[in-house]
Amino acid sequence: VVMCWTGTGASLAANKVRGIRAALCHDAETARGARVWNRANVLALSLRATPLPVAREILDAWFSTPYSDDEWNLRQMARIRAIEMEIGRHADESPPLLASQLD
């Protein structure tokens, strides 16, 4: 579980680590979906936007929801791994320029 003021920075940083699939969740249903459909393995929370009772619901949902072995979900994970492998091959290249950087 990672947390920061908005939860966004913590989830972005966590997702830089190979094999991590961090999901920023604001409610229990999103936490369940992240586990089932995306096999998320790191929960990110916003300290600002998550009241303690909601955080408890999210944590309960997160830790009580197993990954799905449904064929569709397994294919989704294979697609994500393929993207990760392709990106990993280009990791040493410079990132693409933004339009604002072209001038």
CSV table of N, CA and C in Angstrom, one decimal, residues 18-98:
chain,number,residue,atom,x,y,z
A,18,ARG,N,9.5,-2.6,-12.0
A,18,ARG,CA,9.2,-3.7,-12.8
A,18,ARG,C,8.3,-4.7,-12.0
A,19,GLY,N,7.2,-5.1,-12.7
A,19,GLY,CA,6.3,-6.1,-12.1
A,19,GLY,C,5.2,-5.5,-11.2
A,20,ILE,N,5.3,-4.2,-10.9
A,20,ILE,CA,4.3,-3.6,-10.1
A,20,ILE,C,3.1,-3.1,-11.0
A,21,ARG,N,1.9,-3.4,-10.5
A,21,ARG,CA,0.7,-2.8,-11.1
A,21,ARG,C,-0.1,-2.1,-10.0
A,22,ALA,N,0.2,-0.9,-9.8
A,22,ALA,CA,-0.4,-0.1,-8.8
A,22,ALA,C,-1.7,0.5,-9.3
A,23,ALA,N,-2.7,0.5,-8.5
A,23,ALA,CA,-4.0,1.1,-8.8
A,23,ALA,C,-4.4,2.1,-7.7
A,24,LEU,N,-4.7,3.3,-8.2
A,24,LEU,CA,-5.2,4.4,-7.3
A,24,LEU,C,-6.7,4.2,-7.1
A,25,CYS,N,-7.1,3.9,-5.9
A,25,CYS,CA,-8.5,3.5,-5.7
A,25,CYS,C,-9.1,4.5,-4.7
A,26,HIS,N,-10.3,5.0,-5.0
A,26,HIS,CA,-11.0,5.9,-4.2
A,26,HIS,C,-12.3,5.3,-3.5
A,27,ASP,N,-12.6,4.0,-3.9
A,27,ASP,CA,-13.7,3.3,-3.2
A,27,ASP,C,-13.5,1.8,-3.3
A,28,ALA,N,-14.3,1.1,-2.6
A,28,ALA,CA,-14.1,-0.3,-2.4
A,28,ALA,C,-14.3,-1.1,-3.8
A,29,GLU,N,-15.3,-0.6,-4.5
A,29,GLU,CA,-15.6,-1.3,-5.8
A,29,GLU,C,-14.5,-1.1,-6.8
A,30,THR,N,-13.8,0.0,-6.8
A,30,THR,CA,-12.7,0.2,-7.7
A,30,THR,C,-11.5,-0.7,-7.2
A,31,ALA,N,-11.3,-0.9,-6.0
A,31,ALA,CA,-10.3,-1.7,-5.4
A,31,ALA,C,-10.6,-3.2,-5.8
A,32,ARG,N,-11.8,-3.6,-5.7
A,32,ARG,CA,-12.2,-5.0,-6.2
A,32,ARG,C,-11.9,-5.2,-7.7
A,33,GLY,N,-12.3,-4.2,-8.5
A,33,GLY,CA,-12.1,-4.3,-9.9
A,33,GLY,C,-10.6,-4.3,-10.3
A,34,ALA,N,-9.8,-3.5,-9.6
A,34,ALA,CA,-8.4,-3.5,-9.9
A,34,ALA,C,-7.8,-4.8,-9.6
A,35,ARG,N,-8.2,-5.5,-8.6
A,35,ARG,CA,-7.7,-6.8,-8.3
A,35,ARG,C,-8.1,-7.9,-9.3
A,36,VAL,N,-9.5,-7.9,-9.6
A,36,VAL,CA,-10.0,-8.9,-10.4
A,36,VAL,C,-9.6,-8.7,-11.9
A,37,TRP,N,-9.8,-7.5,-12.4
A,37,TRP,CA,-9.6,-7.3,-13.9
A,37,TRP,C,-8.2,-6.9,-14.3
A,38,ASN,N,-7.5,-6.3,-13.4
A,38,ASN,CA,-6.1,-5.8,-13.7
A,38,ASN,C,-5.0,-6.5,-12.9
A,39,ARG,N,-5.4,-7.4,-12.0
A,39,ARG,CA,-4.4,-8.1,-11.2
A,39,ARG,C,-3.5,-7.1,-10.5
A,40,ALA,N,-4.0,-6.0,-10.1
A,40,ALA,CA,-3.2,-4.9,-9.4
A,40,ALA,C,-2.6,-5.5,-8.1
A,41,ASN,N,-1.3,-5.3,-7.9
A,41,ASN,CA,-0.7,-5.8,-6.7
A,41,ASN,C,-0.2,-4.8,-5.7
A,42,VAL,N,-0.4,-3.5,-6.0
A,42,VAL,CA,-0.1,-2.4,-5.1
A,42,VAL,C,-1.3,-1.5,-5.1
A,43,LEU,N,-1.8,-1.2,-3.9
A,43,LEU,CA,-2.9,-0.2,-3.7
A,43,LEU,C,-2.4,1.1,-3.4
A,44,ALA,N,-2.8,2.2,-4.2
A,44,ALA,CA,-2.4,3.5,-3.9
A,44,ALA,C,-3.7,4.3,-3.4
A,45,LEU,N,-3.4,5.1,-2.3
A,45,LEU,CA,-4.5,5.8,-1.7
A,45,LEU,C,-4.2,7.3,-1.6
A,46,SER,N,-5.2,8.1,-1.7
A,46,SER,CA,-5.0,9.6,-1.5
A,46,SER,C,-5.3,9.9,0.0
A,47,LEU,N,-4.3,10.5,0.6
A,47,LEU,CA,-4.4,10.9,2.0
A,47,LEU,C,-5.4,12.1,2.1
A,48,ARG,N,-5.5,12.9,1.1
A,48,ARG,CA,-6.4,14.0,1.1
A,48,ARG,C,-7.9,13.6,0.9
A,49,ALA,N,-8.1,12.7,0.0
A,49,ALA,CA,-9.5,12.4,-0.5
A,49,ALA,C,-10.1,11.1,0.1
A,50,THR,N,-9.4,10.4,1.0
A,50,THR,CA,-9.9,9.2,1.5
A,50,THR,C,-10.1,9.2,3.0
A,51,PRO,N,-11.4,9.4,3.4
A,51,PRO,CA,-11.6,9.4,4.8
A,51,PRO,C,-11.4,8.0,5.4
A,52,LEU,N,-11.1,8.0,6.7
A,52,LEU,CA,-10.7,6.7,7.4
A,52,LEU,C,-11.7,5.6,7.2
A,53,PRO,N,-13.0,5.9,7.3
A,53,PRO,CA,-14.0,4.8,7.1
A,53,PRO,C,-14.0,4.2,5.7
A,54,VAL,N,-13.8,5.1,4.7
A,54,VAL,CA,-13.7,4.7,3.3
A,54,VAL,C,-12.4,3.9,3.1
A,55,ALA,N,-11.3,4.4,3.7
A,55,ALA,CA,-10.0,3.7,3.6
A,55,ALA,C,-10.1,2.2,4.1
A,56,ARG,N,-10.9,2.1,5.2
A,56,ARG,CA,-11.1,0.7,5.8
A,56,ARG,C,-11.8,-0.2,4.8
A,57,GLU,N,-12.9,0.4,4.2
A,57,GLU,CA,-13.7,-0.3,3.2
A,57,GLU,C,-12.8,-0.7,2.0
A,58,ILE,N,-12.0,0.2,1.5
A,58,ILE,CA,-11.1,-0.1,0.4
A,58,ILE,C,-10.1,-1.2,0.8
A,59,LEU,N,-9.5,-1.1,1.9
A,59,LEU,CA,-8.5,-2.1,2.4
A,59,LEU,C,-9.2,-3.5,2.5
A,60,ASP,N,-10.3,-3.5,3.1
A,60,ASP,CA,-11.1,-4.8,3.2
A,60,ASP,C,-11.3,-5.4,1.9
A,61,ALA,N,-11.8,-4.6,0.9
A,61,ALA,CA,-12.1,-5.1,-0.4
A,61,ALA,C,-10.8,-5.5,-1.1
A,62,TRP,N,-9.7,-4.8,-1.0
A,62,TRP,CA,-8.5,-5.1,-1.6
A,62,TRP,C,-7.9,-6.5,-1.1
A,63,PHE,N,-7.9,-6.6,0.2
A,63,PHE,CA,-7.3,-7.8,0.8
A,63,PHE,C,-8.2,-9.1,0.7
A,64,SER,N,-9.5,-8.9,0.5
A,64,SER,CA,-10.4,-10.0,0.4
A,64,SER,C,-10.7,-10.4,-1.0
A,65,THR,N,-10.2,-9.7,-2.0
A,65,THR,CA,-10.5,-10.0,-3.4
A,65,THR,C,-9.3,-10.7,-4.1
A,66,PRO,N,-9.5,-11.9,-4.5
A,66,PRO,CA,-8.5,-12.6,-5.2
A,66,PRO,C,-8.4,-12.2,-6.7
A,67,TYR,N,-7.2,-12.5,-7.3
A,67,TYR,CA,-7.1,-12.3,-8.7
A,67,TYR,C,-8.1,-13.3,-9.4
A,68,SER,N,-8.5,-12.9,-10.6
A,68,SER,CA,-9.4,-13.7,-11.4
A,68,SER,C,-8.6,-14.6,-12.3
A,69,ASP,N,-8.9,-15.9,-12.5
A,69,ASP,CA,-8.3,-16.7,-13.4
A,69,ASP,C,-9.2,-16.9,-14.6
A,70,ASP,N,-10.1,-16.1,-14.8
A,70,ASP,CA,-11.0,-16.1,-16.0
A,70,ASP,C,-10.1,-15.9,-17.2
A,71,GLU,N,-10.5,-16.6,-18.3
A,71,GLU,CA,-9.7,-16.6,-19.5
A,71,GLU,C,-9.5,-15.2,-20.1
A,72,TRP,N,-10.6,-14.4,-20.0
A,72,TRP,CA,-10.5,-13.0,-20.6
A,72,TRP,C,-9.5,-12.2,-19.8
A,73,ASN,N,-9.5,-12.3,-18.4
A,73,ASN,CA,-8.6,-11.6,-17.6
A,73,ASN,C,-7.1,-12.1,-17.8
A,74,LEU,N,-6.9,-13.3,-18.0
A,74,LEU,CA,-5.6,-13.8,-18.3
A,74,LEU,C,-5.1,-13.3,-19.6
A,75,ARG,N,-6.0,-13.2,-20.6
A,75,ARG,CA,-5.5,-12.6,-21.9
A,75,ARG,C,-5.2,-11.1,-21.7
A,76,GLN,N,-5.9,-10.4,-20.9
A,76,GLN,CA,-5.6,-9.0,-20.6
A,76,GLN,C,-4.2,-8.9,-20.0
A,77,MET,N,-3.9,-9.8,-19.1
A,77,MET,CA,-2.6,-9.7,-18.5
A,77,MET,C,-1.5,-10.0,-19.5
A,78,ALA,N,-1.8,-11.0,-20.4
A,78,ALA,CA,-0.8,-11.3,-21.4
A,78,ALA,C,-0.6,-10.1,-22.3
A,79,ARG,N,-1.6,-9.3,-22.7
A,79,ARG,CA,-1.5,-8.1,-23.5
A,79,ARG,C,-0.7,-7.1,-22.7
A,80,ILE,N,-0.9,-6.9,-21.5
A,80,ILE,CA,-0.2,-5.9,-20.7
A,80,ILE,C,1.3,-6.3,-20.6
A,81,ARG,N,1.6,-7.6,-20.4
A,81,ARG,CA,3.0,-8.1,-20.4
A,81,ARG,C,3.7,-7.8,-21.7
A,82,ALA,N,3.0,-8.0,-22.8
A,82,ALA,CA,3.5,-7.8,-24.1
A,82,ALA,C,3.9,-6.3,-24.3
A,83,ILE,N,3.0,-5.4,-23.8
A,83,ILE,CA,3.3,-4.0,-23.9
A,83,ILE,C,4.5,-3.7,-23.0
A,84,GLU,N,4.6,-4.2,-21.8
A,84,GLU,CA,5.7,-4.0,-20.9
A,84,GLU,C,7.0,-4.5,-21.6
A,85,MET,N,7.0,-5.6,-22.3
A,85,MET,CA,8.2,-6.1,-22.9
A,85,MET,C,8.6,-5.2,-24.0
A,86,GLU,N,7.7,-4.7,-24.8
A,86,GLU,CA,8.0,-3.8,-26.0
A,86,GLU,C,8.6,-2.5,-25.4
A,87,ILE,N,8.0,-2.0,-24.4
A,87,ILE,CA,8.5,-0.7,-23.8
A,87,ILE,C,9.9,-1.0,-23.2
A,88,GLY,N,10.1,-2.1,-22.6
A,88,GLY,CA,11.3,-2.4,-22.0
A,88,GLY,C,12.5,-2.5,-23.0
A,89,ARG,N,12.2,-2.9,-24.2
A,89,ARG,CA,13.2,-2.9,-25.2
A,89,ARG,C,13.7,-1.5,-25.6
A,90,HIS,N,12.8,-0.5,-25.3
A,90,HIS,CA,13.2,0.9,-25.7
A,90,HIS,C,13.5,1.7,-24.5
A,91,ALA,N,13.7,1.1,-23.4
A,91,ALA,CA,13.9,1.9,-22.1
A,91,ALA,C,15.1,2.8,-22.1
A,92,ASP,N,16.1,2.5,-22.9
A,92,ASP,CA,17.3,3.4,-23.0
A,92,ASP,C,17.2,4.5,-23.9
A,93,GLU,N,16.1,4.5,-24.7
A,93,GLU,CA,15.9,5.6,-25.7
A,93,GLU,C,15.3,6.8,-25.0
A,94,SER,N,15.5,8.0,-25.5
A,94,SER,CA,15.0,9.2,-25.0
A,94,SER,C,13.4,9.2,-25.1
A,95,PRO,N,12.8,9.7,-24.1
A,95,PRO,CA,11.3,9.8,-24.2
A,95,PRO,C,10.9,10.7,-25.3
A,96,PRO,N,9.7,10.5,-25.8
A,96,PRO,CA,9.2,11.4,-26.9
A,96,PRO,C,9.1,12.8,-26.4
A,97,LEU,N,9.3,13.7,-27.3
A,97,LEU,CA,9.2,15.1,-27.0
A,97,LEU,C,7.7,15.5,-27.0
A,98,LEU,N,7.4,16.5,-26.1
A,98,LEU,CA,6.1,17.1,-26.1
A,98,LEU,C,6.1,18.2,-27.1
